[in-house]
Coordinates of C-alpha atoms in Angstrom, one line a residue:
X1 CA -3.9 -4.3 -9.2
X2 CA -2.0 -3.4 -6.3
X3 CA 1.3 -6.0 -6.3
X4 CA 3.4 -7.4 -8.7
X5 CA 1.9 -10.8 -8.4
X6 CA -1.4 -10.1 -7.7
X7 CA -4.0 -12.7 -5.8
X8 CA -7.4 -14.2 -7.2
X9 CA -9.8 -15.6 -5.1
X10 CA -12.9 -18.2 -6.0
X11 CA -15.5 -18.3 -3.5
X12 CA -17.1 -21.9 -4.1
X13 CA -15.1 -24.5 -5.4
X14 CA -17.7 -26.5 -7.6
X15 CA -17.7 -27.4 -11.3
X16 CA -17.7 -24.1 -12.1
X17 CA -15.2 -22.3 -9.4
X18 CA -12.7 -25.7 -10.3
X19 CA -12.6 -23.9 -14.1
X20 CA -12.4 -21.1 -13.6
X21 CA -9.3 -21.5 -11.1
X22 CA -7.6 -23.2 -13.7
X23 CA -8.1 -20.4 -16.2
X24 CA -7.6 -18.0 -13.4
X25 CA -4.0 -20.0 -12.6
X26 CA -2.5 -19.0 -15.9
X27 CA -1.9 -15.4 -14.4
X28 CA -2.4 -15.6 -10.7
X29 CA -1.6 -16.9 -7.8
X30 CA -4.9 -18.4 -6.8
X31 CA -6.6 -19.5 -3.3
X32 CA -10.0 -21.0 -2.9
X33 CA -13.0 -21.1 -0.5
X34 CA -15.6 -24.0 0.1
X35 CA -17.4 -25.0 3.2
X36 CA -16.7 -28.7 1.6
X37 CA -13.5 -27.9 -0.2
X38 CA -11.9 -30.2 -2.3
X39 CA -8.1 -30.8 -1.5
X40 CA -7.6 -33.1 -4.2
X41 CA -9.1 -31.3 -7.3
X42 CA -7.0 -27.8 -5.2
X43 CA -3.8 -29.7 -5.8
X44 CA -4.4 -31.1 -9.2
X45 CA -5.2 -27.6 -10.4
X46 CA -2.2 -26.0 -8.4
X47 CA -4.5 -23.5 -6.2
X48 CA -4.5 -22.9 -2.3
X49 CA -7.4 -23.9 -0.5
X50 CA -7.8 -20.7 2.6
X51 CA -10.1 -19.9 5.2
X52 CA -12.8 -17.1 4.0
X53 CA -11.5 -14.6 6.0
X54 CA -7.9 -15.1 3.3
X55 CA -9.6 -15.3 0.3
X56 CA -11.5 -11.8 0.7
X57 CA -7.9 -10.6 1.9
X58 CA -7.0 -11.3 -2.5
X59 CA -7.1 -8.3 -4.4
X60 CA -10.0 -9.7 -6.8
X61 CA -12.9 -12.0 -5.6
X62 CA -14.7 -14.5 -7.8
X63 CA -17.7 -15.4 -6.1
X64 CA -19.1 -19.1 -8.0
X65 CA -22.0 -20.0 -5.7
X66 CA -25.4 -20.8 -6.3
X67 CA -27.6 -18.1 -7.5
X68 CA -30.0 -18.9 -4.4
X69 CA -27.0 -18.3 -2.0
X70 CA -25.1 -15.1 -3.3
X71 CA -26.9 -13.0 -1.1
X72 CA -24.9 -15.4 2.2
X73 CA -22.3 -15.5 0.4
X74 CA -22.0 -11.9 -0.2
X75 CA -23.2 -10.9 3.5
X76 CA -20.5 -12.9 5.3
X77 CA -17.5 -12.2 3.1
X78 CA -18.2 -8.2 3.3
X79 CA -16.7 -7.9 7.0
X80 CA -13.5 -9.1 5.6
X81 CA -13.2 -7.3 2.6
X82 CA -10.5 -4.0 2.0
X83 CA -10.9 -1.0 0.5
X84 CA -10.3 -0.9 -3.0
X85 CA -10.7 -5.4 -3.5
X86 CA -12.6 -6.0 -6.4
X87 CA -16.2 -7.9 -6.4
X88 CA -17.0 -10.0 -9.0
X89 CA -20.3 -12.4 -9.6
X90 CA -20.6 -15.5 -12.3
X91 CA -24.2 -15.8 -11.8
X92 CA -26.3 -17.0 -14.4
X93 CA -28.7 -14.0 -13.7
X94 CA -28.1 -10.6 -13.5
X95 CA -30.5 -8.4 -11.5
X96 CA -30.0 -10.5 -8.3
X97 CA -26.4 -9.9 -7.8
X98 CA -26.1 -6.7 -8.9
X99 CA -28.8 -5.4 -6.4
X100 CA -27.3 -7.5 -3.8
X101 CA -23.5 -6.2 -4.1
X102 CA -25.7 -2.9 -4.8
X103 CA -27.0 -2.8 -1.4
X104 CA -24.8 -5.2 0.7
X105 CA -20.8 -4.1 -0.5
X106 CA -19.1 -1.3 1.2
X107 CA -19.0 1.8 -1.2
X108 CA -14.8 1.3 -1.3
X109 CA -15.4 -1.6 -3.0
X110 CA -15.4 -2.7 -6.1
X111 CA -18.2 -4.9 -7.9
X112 CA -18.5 -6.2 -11.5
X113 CA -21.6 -8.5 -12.6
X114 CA -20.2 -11.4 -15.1
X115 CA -22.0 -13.8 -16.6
X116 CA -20.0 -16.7 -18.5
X117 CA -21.7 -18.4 -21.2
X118 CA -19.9 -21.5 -21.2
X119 CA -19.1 -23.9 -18.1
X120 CA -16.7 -27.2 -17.6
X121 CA -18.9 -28.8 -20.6
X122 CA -18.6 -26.2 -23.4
X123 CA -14.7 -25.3 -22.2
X124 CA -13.6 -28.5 -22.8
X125 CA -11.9 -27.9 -25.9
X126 CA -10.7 -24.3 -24.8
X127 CA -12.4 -20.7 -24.6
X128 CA -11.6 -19.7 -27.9
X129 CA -15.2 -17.9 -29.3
X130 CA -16.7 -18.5 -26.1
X131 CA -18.3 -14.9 -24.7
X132 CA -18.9 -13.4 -21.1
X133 CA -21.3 -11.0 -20.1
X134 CA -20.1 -8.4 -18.0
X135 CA -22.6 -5.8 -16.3
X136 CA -20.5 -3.3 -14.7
X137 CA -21.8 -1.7 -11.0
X138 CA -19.2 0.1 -9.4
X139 CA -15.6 -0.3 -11.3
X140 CA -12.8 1.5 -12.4
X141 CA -12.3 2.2 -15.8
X142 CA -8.4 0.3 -15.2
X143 CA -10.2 -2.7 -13.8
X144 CA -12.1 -3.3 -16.7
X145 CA -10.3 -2.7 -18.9
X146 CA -7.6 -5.6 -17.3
X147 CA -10.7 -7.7 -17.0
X148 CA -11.4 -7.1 -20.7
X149 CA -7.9 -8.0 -22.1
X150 CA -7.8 -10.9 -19.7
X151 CA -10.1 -12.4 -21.5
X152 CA -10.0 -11.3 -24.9
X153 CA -6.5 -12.8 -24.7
X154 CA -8.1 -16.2 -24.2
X155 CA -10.1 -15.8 -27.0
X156 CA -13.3 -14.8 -24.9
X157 CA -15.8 -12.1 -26.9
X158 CA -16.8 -9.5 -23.9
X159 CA -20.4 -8.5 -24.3
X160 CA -21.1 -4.9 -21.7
X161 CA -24.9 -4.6 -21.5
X162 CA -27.3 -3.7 -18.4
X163 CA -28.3 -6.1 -16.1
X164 CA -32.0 -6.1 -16.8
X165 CA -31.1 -5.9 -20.8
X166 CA -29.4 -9.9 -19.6
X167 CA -32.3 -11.1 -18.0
X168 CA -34.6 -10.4 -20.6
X169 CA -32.9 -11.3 -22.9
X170 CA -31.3 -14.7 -21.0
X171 CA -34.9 -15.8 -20.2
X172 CA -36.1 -16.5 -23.6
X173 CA -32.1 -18.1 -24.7
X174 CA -30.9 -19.9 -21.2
X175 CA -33.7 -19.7 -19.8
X176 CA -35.9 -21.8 -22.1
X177 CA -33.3 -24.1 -23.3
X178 CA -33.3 -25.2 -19.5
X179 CA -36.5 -25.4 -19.2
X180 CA -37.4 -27.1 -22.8
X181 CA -34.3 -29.8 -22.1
X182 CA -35.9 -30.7 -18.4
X183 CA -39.2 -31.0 -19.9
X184 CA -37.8 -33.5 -22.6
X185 CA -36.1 -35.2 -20.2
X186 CA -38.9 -36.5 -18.4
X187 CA -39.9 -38.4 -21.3
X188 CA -38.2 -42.0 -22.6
X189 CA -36.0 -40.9 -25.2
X190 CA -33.6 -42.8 -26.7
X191 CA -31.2 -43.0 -30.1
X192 CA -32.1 -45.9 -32.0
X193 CA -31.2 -46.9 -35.8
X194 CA -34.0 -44.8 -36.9
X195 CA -33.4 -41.5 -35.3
X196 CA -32.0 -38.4 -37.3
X197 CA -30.1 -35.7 -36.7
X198 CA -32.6 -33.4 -35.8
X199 CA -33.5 -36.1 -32.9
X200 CA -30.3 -36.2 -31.6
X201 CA -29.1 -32.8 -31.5
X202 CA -32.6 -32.9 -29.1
X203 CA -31.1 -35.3 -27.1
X204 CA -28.3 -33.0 -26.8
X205 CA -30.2 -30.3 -25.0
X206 CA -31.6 -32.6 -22.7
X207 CA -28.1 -34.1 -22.0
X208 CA -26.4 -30.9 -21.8
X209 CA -29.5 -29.0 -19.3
X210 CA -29.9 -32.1 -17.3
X211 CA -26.2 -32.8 -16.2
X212 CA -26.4 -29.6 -14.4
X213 CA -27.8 -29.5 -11.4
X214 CA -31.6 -29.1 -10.1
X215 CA -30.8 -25.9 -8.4
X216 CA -29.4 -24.6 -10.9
X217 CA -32.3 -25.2 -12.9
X218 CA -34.6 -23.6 -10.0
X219 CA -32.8 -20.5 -9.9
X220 CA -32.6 -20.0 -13.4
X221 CA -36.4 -19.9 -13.4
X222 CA -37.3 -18.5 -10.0
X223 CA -34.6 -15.4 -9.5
X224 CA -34.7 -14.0 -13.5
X225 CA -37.9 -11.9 -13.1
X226 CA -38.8 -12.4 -17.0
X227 CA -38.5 -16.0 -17.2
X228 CA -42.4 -16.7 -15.8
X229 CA -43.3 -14.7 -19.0
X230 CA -41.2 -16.7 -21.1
X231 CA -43.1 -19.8 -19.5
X232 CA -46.8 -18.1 -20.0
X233 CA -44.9 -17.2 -23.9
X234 CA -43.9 -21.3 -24.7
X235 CA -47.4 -22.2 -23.0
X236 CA -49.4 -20.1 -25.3
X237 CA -47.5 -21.7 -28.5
X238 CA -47.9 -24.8 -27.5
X239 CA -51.2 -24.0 -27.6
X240 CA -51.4 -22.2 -30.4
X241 CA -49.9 -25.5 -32.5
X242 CA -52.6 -27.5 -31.1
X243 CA -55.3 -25.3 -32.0
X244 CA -54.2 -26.0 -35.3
X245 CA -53.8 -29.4 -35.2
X246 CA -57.2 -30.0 -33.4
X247 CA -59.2 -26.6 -34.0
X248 CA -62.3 -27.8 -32.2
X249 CA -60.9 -29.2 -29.3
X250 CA -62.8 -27.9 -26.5
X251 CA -60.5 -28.3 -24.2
X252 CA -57.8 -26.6 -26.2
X253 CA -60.7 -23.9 -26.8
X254 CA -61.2 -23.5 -23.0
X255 CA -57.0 -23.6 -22.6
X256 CA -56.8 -20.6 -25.1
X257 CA -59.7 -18.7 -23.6
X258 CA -58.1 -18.7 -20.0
X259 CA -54.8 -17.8 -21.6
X260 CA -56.0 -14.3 -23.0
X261 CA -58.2 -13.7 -20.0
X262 CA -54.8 -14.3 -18.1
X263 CA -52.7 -11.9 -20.4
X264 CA -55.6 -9.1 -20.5
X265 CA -55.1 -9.0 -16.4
X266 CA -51.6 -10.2 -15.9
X267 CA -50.4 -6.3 -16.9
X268 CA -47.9 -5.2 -19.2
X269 CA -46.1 -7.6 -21.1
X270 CA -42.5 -8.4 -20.2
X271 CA -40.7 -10.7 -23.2
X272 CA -37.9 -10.5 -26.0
X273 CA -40.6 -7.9 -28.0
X274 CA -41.6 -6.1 -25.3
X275 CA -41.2 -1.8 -25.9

């Protein structure tokens, strides 16, 4: 941090970027960026709504877009950014960005992948035992460190692993929770007198993956590069469930046949078992 009251900047000002400027707010002074900003929600939550060109002029850089559009994001920022401004992702996957600020971020810059596993739904009732990935790139040891603390002190557990460690592992938790809930949610369920717990904690899933948005949804599945295996994985076990139900099905038969003529060509496995 290079001033005594140093400056935070989110670049996108949705659900998300409106959060985490309130969090951010605590500590900083804030300013944000949107093509379509929001002056209202800016003033409620007490941050400055700037031009692009003096948000990357803040010593740290949030940057809460769609997965789909870091790369843009990323590629018309960089002319403005100084040396020694601090780069920091809260996409939901982890190989994307990081390759992007990889190749696309000036070498004086700094660049931190994040992941936070919670949003405005689970932080309603405060960060306390919520947890952020963070994926480090090209940081100083001081910077993260600060990161760290800043939000330990909230209550936040800090989880450091690889980017492709995430993905794998995010494609067969976030991953299939989003895709299980929209699935669910294209069938007519409802509570009712005779529903149980089991039922509605269901209908949580498909509440909770289905109030965020479809593009959300379709980068989660298109931009992790294990989550089509996750999708082969849940196919095959649906499958496998069926078999048992209806072991002479030949349809089912036929289902399972093209399935292990698909894995025998398809190459090397890539799940949560995979060597």
């Amino acid at each position: 941090m290079r001033s005594e009251k140093p400056t935070c900047a989110v670049i996108g000002f949705g659900r998300f970027g409106r959060l985490l400027g309130r969090i951010l707010r605590e500590e900083f002074s804030v300013r944000v960026y949107d093509r379509q900003p929001d002056h209202v929600a800016a003033r409620e939550i007490g941050v400055e709504v700037v031009s692009l060109a003096a948000a990357c002029a803040a010593d740290v850089l949030f940057f809460c877009v769609p997965i789909s559009e870091f790369e843009s994001a990323i590629r018309e920022a960089r002319f403005y950014l100084r040396p020694g401004t601090l780069v920091m992702d809260t996409c939901s996957v982890k190989l994307h960005p990081i390759e992007v600020m990889r190749r696309e971020l000036p070498e004086d810059v700094e660049a931190l992948g994040t992941h936070p596993l919670f949003g405005p739904d689970s932080a309603k009732d405060g960060l306390h035992g919520l947890r952020i990935v963070f994926c480090p790139l090209r940081v100083s040891a001081a910077s993260l460190d600060f990161w760290r603390a800043f939000w330990e002190r909230r209550g936040v557990r800090v989880i450091e692993m690889s980017p492709d460690e995430h993905d794998r592992r995010a494609a067969y938790s976030q991953g299939i929770t989003h895709f299980v809930g929209r699935v669910l949610g294209e069938l007519p369920l409802e509570s009712g007198e005779i529903t149980t717990k089991g039922f509605e904690a269901i209908r949580g899933v498909i509440e909770q993956t289905t109030h965020d948005t479809w593009q959300l949804f379709h980068d989660l599945q298109h931009y992790n590069p294990y989550t089509p295996q996750m999708r082969e994985d849940l196919i095959r076990a649906f499958t496998t469930v069926m078999l048992k139900l209806y072991p002479d099905d030949p349809a089912l038969k036929m289902l399972r046949r093209a399935q292990r003529a698909r894995r025998r060509t398809g190459g090397k496995r890539r799940g949560p078992d995979a060597p």
